[in-house]
C-alpha cells in the first residue's frame, strides 16, 4: 500500500474521583473502527500532556508538538498534539444561553491529536491549526467537513510526488514526499541539534548511540526534544536505531529510565531532579548545551584519523569563518548555508563517514541460501582482519551491535532497491580514499552528497501555494465570553465522508509505484589495508625457498633457513605466502611427506597460527584448515598421521565463531557451484577468491530476479537442492571439527579444558534472529556410565561442542528437522570413529623417534663423582649475558638444547645450540652444587613451540646462572624430584654429607682396613682432647654471665655445653689437668709433632717468634713465647691450640683477659716485622664499653671491685708487655726516639703509597678511616697529630714528612668505631685507639648478591638504570674492597714505621682476618710465594677459625644465614694487588680464581668446618700421610695444587722476579680497582676450567673426534680459527708465548721419545742462563729473562708487564701500564712472535729451491712415511708436509743444526723394491734423520742440494 491513513482523536480533561491529579479522556475518535493498516495506539492520553493533566488558573496559548509512539511491531506512530485551554464551568444556570458560559476560575486542557504513520510535522501543525481556527473564529465551514476531508487525504509514502490538499475551508497545502523513503527526512533538525550542543558533544552522543549506551535529552520544549531525537537518528543513517526510542516521555512513566537496555529518550526539564540519580545514562541538556557522561560509562570514539577528519569537516560546515578568521584579507562573505541546506551538509558528513567505515562490507557477506528467501551472514572477523582494524574498539562494538545486524539483514540481499548509501559504497570509495587528506576536496564531495539529500527531501522547487488560516488576533481573543467549548462532532457525517472516499479508492486504478529492484553493486574489494613492510619481499623469498627445500628434500638447507622463516612468519604477508605455497604442493587433497618434512611443515603451521592476532587468526586459520587435513605422513601398516593432529594447540579451533564463518563460506561456494552448473557456465580456470565472492552475490541476485517466474515444482526442487547442500556441508564440518578438537592422545583432554569449550559460547560472530542453538544439545548432555571416564569425557565435550555448532548453523540456514535429527545421531559415531583411528596413530607416533631432538651428551665425571639423577632433557635459555646470545655478533650459542645432570658434586648442563649455524658445537655450563645460592621457578615460552614450559633459574656463587626449561617429555613430578635432590645435596644435615667427605666412598671401604691402625693415634688424640676439655669445664664453678651475650648470626653447629656464649669459667683452671705432657702421655708422640707441624708453628719459627722447646724451658731472652694454654681449646674454641703471647704474661692471666673479648678471642701475635720488630696482633672486639676494657670487665664475677680492677690491670699489663717487646721502646733514649725515627728510615719519595680517601672532606689519612670525619675524642693532641691539616699529597694522603715527624704511639689498636665509646686514654700515649667503620657481614652478603646480579643478570634489559656499570656501582662491592685495602695499607705503613698494631674488629674472624692477612701479604714477600700463601691461609683463615661452613651456608643448620663471601673478598683484594704488582707474586691470577672457585665447591676438605677444634673432632685436621695412597681423591686443595703445578705451569706467574723485602703499598682508589674477570668470564665449550682433569679429558676427547679418518685433500685447510670470548678458553686457543714454547717443547720431546723434562726445571735453567748472560750489563733491576734491555729499573710498578688472564694460562702482553701517568691504557694483547712471523710467510710463491717426495723414518719404533719435502734457502730450513697441496707444515729441520749429510743403509720397515743407494741420513745436533728417495740419482740430487745450502750458509 503506497499511502497511509490518518486518525483524529479529541481528548479532554476529566476528574479522577479519588485522586487530586487529573486524567485525559478520549471524547471522540475518527474513524470509530481502526484502519486495517493503521491500528490505533493505546495510551495516547498520557502523551498529549506529558507533564500530567492539570487545571490552570489562566488560559494558556495553544501549543503543538509531535510525540512518537512505537508499537509492538516496532512501527512508529507520529501523534501530533494540538492543545488549547477551555474554561472549566463550575455550574451552569438553566436560563443562560446554552453554549456561552460564565467566566470561570480555572481552565482545562483539551487536545486534538492527529495520528499518522508519516512524519509531516508542518502539515499536521497546519491542519490541526485550521480545525482550531474554524472553531474559534466560527467560520462557516462545518468542522465535520474539515475533519472528513482531512481523514480522506491520500498521502503517498514516497516517490517524490507532490500533492496539493485542501480541507475545504478555503485552504491549500502542498505536500512533497521524499523520493526515496529509506533516507530519513530531517528538515533542519540536525542543524538545530549541532547549534544547541556543539560538534564534540554531538559526536559523543553519536558514538554512544552506535555503541549502545543510554541517552537522555532534557529540554523545556517538547518540540525540541522530538527534533533532537529525530536528528540523532538521521545522522545514524544507514544504521537504524532498534532500541527504546521515546522522544517525549510522560512524567508518569519516568521509571522507564531505569531499564537495563539502551535507549534514546527525551524528558521535560521539569523532571530534571528525577534524572539525577541515574548512574549509567548520558544526559544531554539541549537548553544548556551540555552533555554529561557519568564516570562509569566509557564511550569508544571513532578510530583516530577518522575522528579528526570528521571534526574538521563538521567545523567547515558549521563555522566556515573559522578557517579564514586569521586571514589579512578575508573574503567578503562566508556565511554558512541556510539552516535547511546546512542540515543536509552535516548529514552528508556522516554519510561520508559511514562510507569510510563500512566500505567493502559486501565482500564479507556469506550467502547461505538463495531460495525461498536469501539468508545472509556477515563475516566480521574477515572484515576487521582485512581492514587491519582488529584492535579498534569502536568498530568492534558497532559490528556487534543490533543496528548493524539490522543493516545486514536489510542491505545484505543482493537483489533489492538501492539508495544513496549503496551508490556511495559501490562507486565512490576510491574517491573517498584519494581525497581523505585534503579537507577542501572532502568538502566538495560533501556538498554534492548534501545536494542529493536535499533533493530527496524537496524534489520540487518550492511553490508558494500554501494558504492556511490562522485564528484572528482580535483584541478580545482571550476574552472568555467569546470562547465556546469545542463542540461534540457528528460521527455519522464524518463516517459518510470516510465511506465515500473508500468507495472512490476502490474504483480508482491502484496507485502502485513499482519498486525498482536491481542488483546491488559490491564496490571495490577490500585490499590488504596494512602497509606492506619494505623488506617483506626478501622475507617471502625466504619462506618460498624454505618450502621448496623441504619438498625437494634438501633438509640441511631447510634447517638453516628455519629460524629466519619462523621470524618472517610474524608478518602477515609471509603467513599468507606460506599458505599459498603449501597449497601448490597438495595433489588431489593429499600430500604425503616423510617424517622430517612433516615435522618442518607442522612447525611452520604452528608458528603461523601462533603469531596471529585474535581476529586475524580467522583469516590464516581459514586458509590452513583444508591444508591440515591434506598433509600427512605414513606411520606404519596402513596408518597415516595428518598434520591436524599436531596443530591442535591453538585457541582458534575452539572458537565457535571461526567454525561458523568457515562453514558459511564453504556453503556459499557450494551453492554458487550448484547454480553455475545449472546454468552450464563452466568457469575457465580457477577464479581468484575475489571473483568467487562477487560471483556468489551476483548469482544470488540473478536467482532472486528469476524466482517469481519459476513454477512451483522448480521452486521446491531448488529449495531442496540448497537444503541438502547445506546438510552435506554440516556433515563435512562435523568431521573436520572432530579432527581438530580431539587430541592425539585422547586421555589428555588438553584443548577443551583449557578454553572451557563446554561452557556457554561467547557472542556469536554472525547475526541470527531465529537461533535456537543449544536447545537440542541438552539432550546429549547425559553422563556416560562407563568406567573409562577419561576418554568418554573428551568425546562428550567434543560431541557437545559439535552439536551446538550444528544446531546453530542448521537453524540459521533452514535445514529440515529430519536432517537435523540425523545429524545428531551421526555426530557421536563420527567422534567415536575418529577416536579409534587416533588411538592407532598415537600408538604408532609414540614409536617414532623424535626427529629434531639432538641426542643427549654425557658429561665427563670426576673420579668419585656419581650421578644422582640422570640427564633430563632441558633447554638452556639465554640470560642477561649478551655474548652467548649473539647480541654482540656471531651466531647465538644460546638457547641450547641438552640435558641437565645432577651429580654428587656438580650440576651440569650439556647440549647443543638451537641455532643450526653452530649446531655442532657443544655447550657446557656447570657449577658445584654446594655453590647454589638461589633457586627460583620460572615459566618460559620457547620460540619454537607454543607451550609455556616450567623451568628453573639456578644461581651459583661461582658466578654462574643456569636458566633451564624442562622439555615437555620431562614429567613435572620428575622436575620436582630433581629439586628435592638438589636441596638435599646443597644443604646436607652435617658437614660430613658434603662431597669432600662422601667422594668415592663406595670404592674406599677396602682402603679403610689397611690404614686403620695408623689412624688410631689421631682418633685417640681427638677423643682425649675433647674428653678432657669437657672434664675440666665440668670441674669448674660455673656461673651464668651477667651481660646479655653478643648474638652470633646463629648458634654454632656444634651446640654442646662447651658453648662459650652460655657458660663462663670463673675458677682458675686446674693446672694439673692441663700440662701438655699429661694429655699426650697416653697417646703416642707422633700426634704432638703433628700439632707442632701445623702451619702456625712453622711460621712462628720462621718469624723467630719462638719454638715449642723455648716455651717449655721459658728462656727469658725472647720477648714472646708459644703458649699451650689453649691446647684443649678450652680458653677459646675458635683459636688454634698454640698461640704466641708476650713472654712475661702467665697462662692464668690469659684466661682472665680472654673473657673481656668477644668469643674469648684475646689478642695474640701473628706476625713480626723483621726490620722494625713491630708486631701485628689480632683479636676480637671487646665486650661492653671499655676502650680496651679498662674500666671493668663486665663478664668477671662481681666478687668485688678488686677483681674488676685486676682484670683491667692485667689487660694493661698485657699491652705494656707487647710494647716493651719492641726494640725501639727498650732503647735508652726512651719513647722520643720514634720522633727521629722518620727521616732516617723513611725516604718515602716515589715509593709512598698513601691511602686514598673515601671522603674528600677530611684531609687526613686517619680522619677518613674513622669514616665520620670526627676527630679522636680521646685526646685533642692525638686527633691533631693524626689528621694534620697540612696540604695533602697529590694521591690523597697528608704530606708524608709532617705525618711522620710527629709523635708516634708504640701500639695502635684498630677498633670498631661503634665499640669504642668513652674510656680513658693511656696517660703516656703509649698506645692509641684508631676507630674505623668496618663493613659488617650483612653488608658483604647484600653487596655480593647485587654483584652477582650485575655480573650474571637473569634477563637482558635495556633500561639505563640496569646497565652493568650502574649495577656494579650499586652493589658497592668495590667500595668494600676499597675500605679493606685502605685499612690494610694503613696498618702496613704503621708497622713499617715501627709501631705495633693490634687489629681488634667484630668477632675477630671476618674483617680482622682479611686485614691481618692482607697486611702480612703486603709486608712480607714470603707470603707472595706458593708456600707462603698457603701458609698464610692455613694460619690466619683456617687455624684462627674463620667460619667457612657457616659463611658458606654449607649445611642445613647454616642455610638461613645465607652465603657471605668474606674469603672471596680477600681473594679479590689479593687480585687487585696482583694487578698492580704483577712481578711480586709467584702465583698467577688463575691460582686466585682456582681458590675462589674451590673454596665454595666442597670438592676438597680444606675449606670445610669452622675451626681447628671442629676439624679435630671430625678427625680431619691431621690427615695421615698414609691415607693419601688413593691417588684419585685429593682431600686437600693444597696437595692438588702442588700436583698440578708439577705438571703444568698454569698456576705460575712467569713474571715473578721479586725484590728483596719489598713492602707493597697498592692504590686503593676505586678508580684503580678493576672488576675481577673471575666474575664475568665463562667458557661454554668446556665449562669452568677449575676441575683440571675434566677439562683435559674433554679436550682429548674433542681432539680424538676432530682427527678425520682419511686426510681430506680436496680443500686447503684454513689456518684461521675463530675465537669466541664466551665459548673458547682463550688461554688454550691463543696461549701466551712462554706457555706455547713450553708446550711445543713437550710435544717435541714426545715426538723424539725423550723422557719429558719438568717445566719448572726448564724454566729455571733458562732463567739461570739469561742471568749469566746479563751479568755484563748494569745490575738487572728485575727479571731480565723477560725484558733484557729494560731501563725502567727505578719504577717497578709502572713498568708492569701486563698479563691478561683468561681461564687457563695467560698470554703475555708487554704493555706499559704506568699508573702514575693519567692515561693508563694497556695495549690490548699483541700477537705473539710466532704469529708475527707467520704473517710474512708466503704461500705458493715461497722460495722453494728444491722439492719432492722422500720417505722419512719416524722417531723410535715408528714406520717410514712418504712426505713432501721443501728445501728453503731463504729461511734456511728443510720443511716437510703430508702432501704437496698441504699448507700446514708437519715439521721443520733447521739447516743451521745439520752437521752432515751422508749416504745411509736401509733399516727395518724401509720401503720395499728400492735400491740401497737411494737411502741417505741427515745428522743434526739433536738426532739423525733417515731418508729414502725414489732412486739413487734422486737421492744424490737431494744430498747435493742440502750440501750446497749448508756451504752457502
mmCIF file of C-alpha atoms in Angstrom, residues 1081-1235:
data_model
loop_
_atom_site.group_PDB
_atom_site.id
_atom_site.type_symbol
_atom_site.label_atom_id
_atom_site.label_comp_id
_atom_site.label_asym_id
_atom_site.label_seq_id
_atom_site.Cartn_x
_atom_site.Cartn_y
_atom_site.Cartn_z
ATOM 1 C CA UNK A 1081 101.361 -39.264 77.535
ATOM 2 C CA UNK A 1082 98.611 -41.778 76.842
ATOM 3 C CA UNK A 1083 98.746 -41.356 73.107
ATOM 4 C CA UNK A 1084 101.903 -41.658 71.077
ATOM 5 C CA UNK A 1085 104.322 -38.851 70.495
ATOM 6 C CA UNK A 1086 103.566 -38.537 66.822
ATOM 7 C CA UNK A 1087 100.426 -36.538 67.402
ATOM 8 C CA UNK A 1088 102.327 -33.863 69.232
ATOM 9 C CA UNK A 1089 104.669 -33.423 66.355
ATOM 10 C CA UNK A 1090 101.557 -33.069 64.249
ATOM 11 C CA UNK A 1091 100.467 -30.152 66.375
ATOM 12 C CA UNK A 1092 103.849 -28.591 66.055
ATOM 13 C CA UNK A 1093 103.891 -29.171 62.334
ATOM 14 C CA UNK A 1094 100.773 -27.075 61.917
ATOM 15 C CA UNK A 1095 101.143 -24.065 59.742
ATOM 16 C CA UNK A 1096 101.178 -21.664 62.648
ATOM 17 C CA UNK A 1097 104.173 -23.250 64.298
ATOM 18 C CA UNK A 1098 106.178 -23.448 61.120
ATOM 19 C CA UNK A 1099 105.526 -19.798 60.530
ATOM 20 C CA UNK A 1100 106.251 -18.682 64.073
ATOM 21 C CA UNK A 1101 109.594 -20.390 63.863
ATOM 22 C CA UNK A 1102 110.327 -18.660 60.566
ATOM 23 C CA UNK A 1103 109.456 -15.316 62.106
ATOM 24 C CA UNK A 1104 111.566 -16.024 65.187
ATOM 25 C CA UNK A 1105 108.588 -15.766 67.485
ATOM 26 C CA UNK A 1106 109.656 -18.788 69.491
ATOM 27 C CA UNK A 1107 109.731 -22.543 69.142
ATOM 28 C CA UNK A 1108 107.961 -25.100 71.233
ATOM 29 C CA UNK A 1109 111.059 -26.072 73.182
ATOM 30 C CA UNK A 1110 111.564 -22.442 74.006
ATOM 31 C CA UNK A 1111 108.192 -22.151 75.532
ATOM 32 C CA UNK A 1112 108.643 -25.190 77.679
ATOM 33 C CA UNK A 1113 112.005 -24.133 79.078
ATOM 34 C CA UNK A 1114 110.870 -20.499 79.303
ATOM 35 C CA UNK A 1115 114.140 -18.893 78.280
ATOM 36 C CA UNK A 1116 113.774 -15.256 79.202
ATOM 37 C CA UNK A 1117 115.738 -13.637 76.423
ATOM 38 C CA UNK A 1118 112.825 -13.997 73.916
ATOM 39 C CA UNK A 1119 110.128 -11.337 74.264
ATOM 40 C CA UNK A 1120 107.434 -13.793 73.078
ATOM 41 C CA UNK A 1121 106.646 -17.406 73.787
ATOM 42 C CA UNK A 1122 104.380 -20.083 72.347
ATOM 43 C CA UNK A 1123 101.674 -20.725 74.879
ATOM 44 C CA UNK A 1124 99.843 -24.023 75.084
ATOM 45 C CA UNK A 1125 97.114 -22.571 77.228
ATOM 46 C CA UNK A 1126 94.547 -23.313 74.501
ATOM 47 C CA UNK A 1127 95.763 -26.768 73.548
ATOM 48 C CA UNK A 1128 92.488 -28.205 74.835
ATOM 49 C CA UNK A 1129 90.518 -25.458 73.079
ATOM 50 C CA UNK A 1130 89.061 -24.506 76.447
ATOM 51 C CA UNK A 1131 90.147 -20.878 76.534
ATOM 52 C CA UNK A 1132 88.912 -20.104 73.060
ATOM 53 C CA UNK A 1133 87.320 -22.712 70.932
ATOM 54 C CA UNK A 1134 87.893 -20.917 67.659
ATOM 55 C CA UNK A 1135 91.626 -20.288 68.199
ATOM 56 C CA UNK A 1136 94.409 -22.737 67.340
ATOM 57 C CA UNK A 1137 95.999 -24.855 70.073
ATOM 58 C CA UNK A 1138 99.299 -22.983 70.143
ATOM 59 C CA UNK A 1139 99.415 -19.199 70.451
ATOM 60 C CA UNK A 1140 102.112 -16.541 70.652
ATOM 61 C CA UNK A 1141 101.861 -14.306 73.715
ATOM 62 C CA UNK A 1142 104.296 -11.971 75.498
ATOM 63 C CA UNK A 1143 106.902 -13.882 77.494
ATOM 64 C CA UNK A 1144 106.008 -12.083 80.682
ATOM 65 C CA UNK A 1145 102.312 -12.963 80.744
ATOM 66 C CA UNK A 1146 101.461 -16.207 82.572
ATOM 67 C CA UNK A 1147 98.730 -18.506 81.233
ATOM 68 C CA UNK A 1148 96.448 -17.768 84.148
ATOM 69 C CA UNK A 1149 96.308 -14.092 83.173
ATOM 70 C CA UNK A 1150 95.486 -15.044 79.633
ATOM 71 C CA UNK A 1151 92.433 -16.964 80.760
ATOM 72 C CA UNK A 1152 91.182 -13.953 82.639
ATOM 73 C CA UNK A 1153 91.885 -11.497 79.864
ATOM 74 C CA UNK A 1154 90.206 -13.690 77.295
ATOM 75 C CA UNK A 1155 86.836 -13.099 78.926
ATOM 76 C CA UNK A 1156 86.875 -9.429 78.042
ATOM 77 C CA UNK A 1157 86.836 -10.241 74.360
ATOM 78 C CA UNK A 1158 84.044 -11.475 72.215
ATOM 79 C CA UNK A 1159 84.141 -15.231 71.666
ATOM 80 C CA UNK A 1160 87.117 -15.172 74.107
ATOM 81 C CA UNK A 1161 89.330 -14.220 71.205
ATOM 82 C CA UNK A 1162 92.005 -12.320 73.127
ATOM 83 C CA UNK A 1163 94.923 -10.523 71.429
ATOM 84 C CA UNK A 1164 97.665 -12.806 70.103
ATOM 85 C CA UNK A 1165 100.680 -12.038 67.975
ATOM 86 C CA UNK A 1166 100.518 -13.297 64.427
ATOM 87 C CA UNK A 1167 103.406 -11.591 62.654
ATOM 88 C CA UNK A 1168 106.521 -9.613 63.438
ATOM 89 C CA UNK A 1169 108.292 -7.170 61.160
ATOM 90 C CA UNK A 1170 111.811 -8.471 60.811
ATOM 91 C CA UNK A 1171 113.271 -4.984 60.346
ATOM 92 C CA UNK A 1172 111.440 -2.788 62.857
ATOM 93 C CA UNK A 1173 110.464 -5.681 65.147
ATOM 94 C CA UNK A 1174 106.960 -4.202 65.330
ATOM 95 C CA UNK A 1175 104.336 -6.912 65.837
ATOM 96 C CA UNK A 1176 100.894 -7.442 64.376
ATOM 97 C CA UNK A 1177 98.251 -8.732 66.770
ATOM 98 C CA UNK A 1178 94.708 -9.895 66.185
ATOM 99 C CA UNK A 1179 91.759 -10.242 68.478
ATOM 100 C CA UNK A 1180 88.017 -9.874 68.551
ATOM 101 C CA UNK A 1181 86.308 -6.681 69.614
ATOM 102 C CA UNK A 1182 85.812 -6.077 73.309
ATOM 103 C CA UNK A 1183 82.694 -6.979 75.146
ATOM 104 C CA UNK A 1184 80.827 -3.995 76.508
ATOM 105 C CA UNK A 1185 82.019 -0.426 76.601
ATOM 106 C CA UNK A 1186 85.625 -0.160 77.724
ATOM 107 C CA UNK A 1187 88.113 1.112 75.199
ATOM 108 C CA UNK A 1188 90.430 -1.668 75.918
ATOM 109 C CA UNK A 1189 88.061 -2.765 78.636
ATOM 110 C CA UNK A 1190 89.954 -0.571 81.086
ATOM 111 C CA UNK A 1191 87.138 0.343 83.378
ATOM 112 C CA UNK A 1192 85.879 -3.058 84.195
ATOM 113 C CA UNK A 1193 85.424 -6.367 82.613
ATOM 114 C CA UNK A 1194 81.704 -6.910 82.849
ATOM 115 C CA UNK A 1195 81.838 -10.630 82.459
ATOM 116 C CA UNK A 1196 84.011 -11.168 85.518
ATOM 117 C CA UNK A 1197 82.004 -12.383 88.504
ATOM 118 C CA UNK A 1198 81.338 -9.427 90.750
ATOM 119 C CA UNK A 1199 83.405 -10.587 93.675
ATOM 120 C CA UNK A 1200 84.274 -7.009 94.469
ATOM 121 C CA UNK A 1201 85.982 -4.069 92.911
ATOM 122 C CA UNK A 1202 89.410 -5.509 93.311
ATOM 123 C CA UNK A 1203 88.769 -8.272 90.823
ATOM 124 C CA UNK A 1204 87.406 -5.948 88.216
ATOM 125 C CA UNK A 1205 90.363 -3.705 88.629
ATOM 126 C CA UNK A 1206 92.731 -6.573 88.496
ATOM 127 C CA UNK A 1207 91.400 -7.711 85.143
ATOM 128 C CA UNK A 1208 91.772 -4.289 83.653
ATOM 129 C CA UNK A 1209 95.191 -4.027 85.179
ATOM 130 C CA UNK A 1210 96.101 -7.333 83.687
ATOM 131 C CA UNK A 1211 94.942 -6.114 80.344
ATOM 132 C CA UNK A 1212 97.044 -3.049 80.756
ATOM 133 C CA UNK A 1213 99.946 -5.237 81.708
ATOM 134 C CA UNK A 1214 99.354 -7.287 78.574
ATOM 135 C CA UNK A 1215 99.510 -4.170 76.399
ATOM 136 C CA UNK A 1216 102.583 -2.969 78.188
ATOM 137 C CA UNK A 1217 104.231 -6.337 77.697
ATOM 138 C CA UNK A 1218 103.682 -6.093 73.995
ATOM 139 C CA UNK A 1219 105.008 -2.565 73.834
ATOM 140 C CA UNK A 1220 108.055 -3.383 75.864
ATOM 141 C CA UNK A 1221 108.892 -6.216 73.491
ATOM 142 C CA UNK A 1222 109.650 -3.644 70.814
ATOM 143 C CA UNK A 1223 113.314 -2.744 70.475
ATOM 144 C CA UNK A 1224 112.550 0.927 69.850
ATOM 145 C CA UNK A 1225 110.894 1.042 73.246
ATOM 146 C CA UNK A 1226 113.803 -0.534 75.000
ATOM 147 C CA UNK A 1227 116.357 1.931 73.609
ATOM 148 C CA UNK A 1228 117.746 4.026 76.462
ATOM 149 C CA UNK A 1229 116.684 7.344 74.988
ATOM 150 C CA UNK A 1230 113.086 6.301 75.633
ATOM 151 C CA UNK A 1231 109.988 6.975 73.641
ATOM 152 C CA UNK A 1232 111.184 10.051 71.920
ATOM 153 C CA UNK A 1233 113.405 8.115 69.575
ATOM 154 C CA UNK A 1234 110.370 7.477 67.486
ATOM 155 C CA UNK A 1235 110.256 11.104 66.541
#
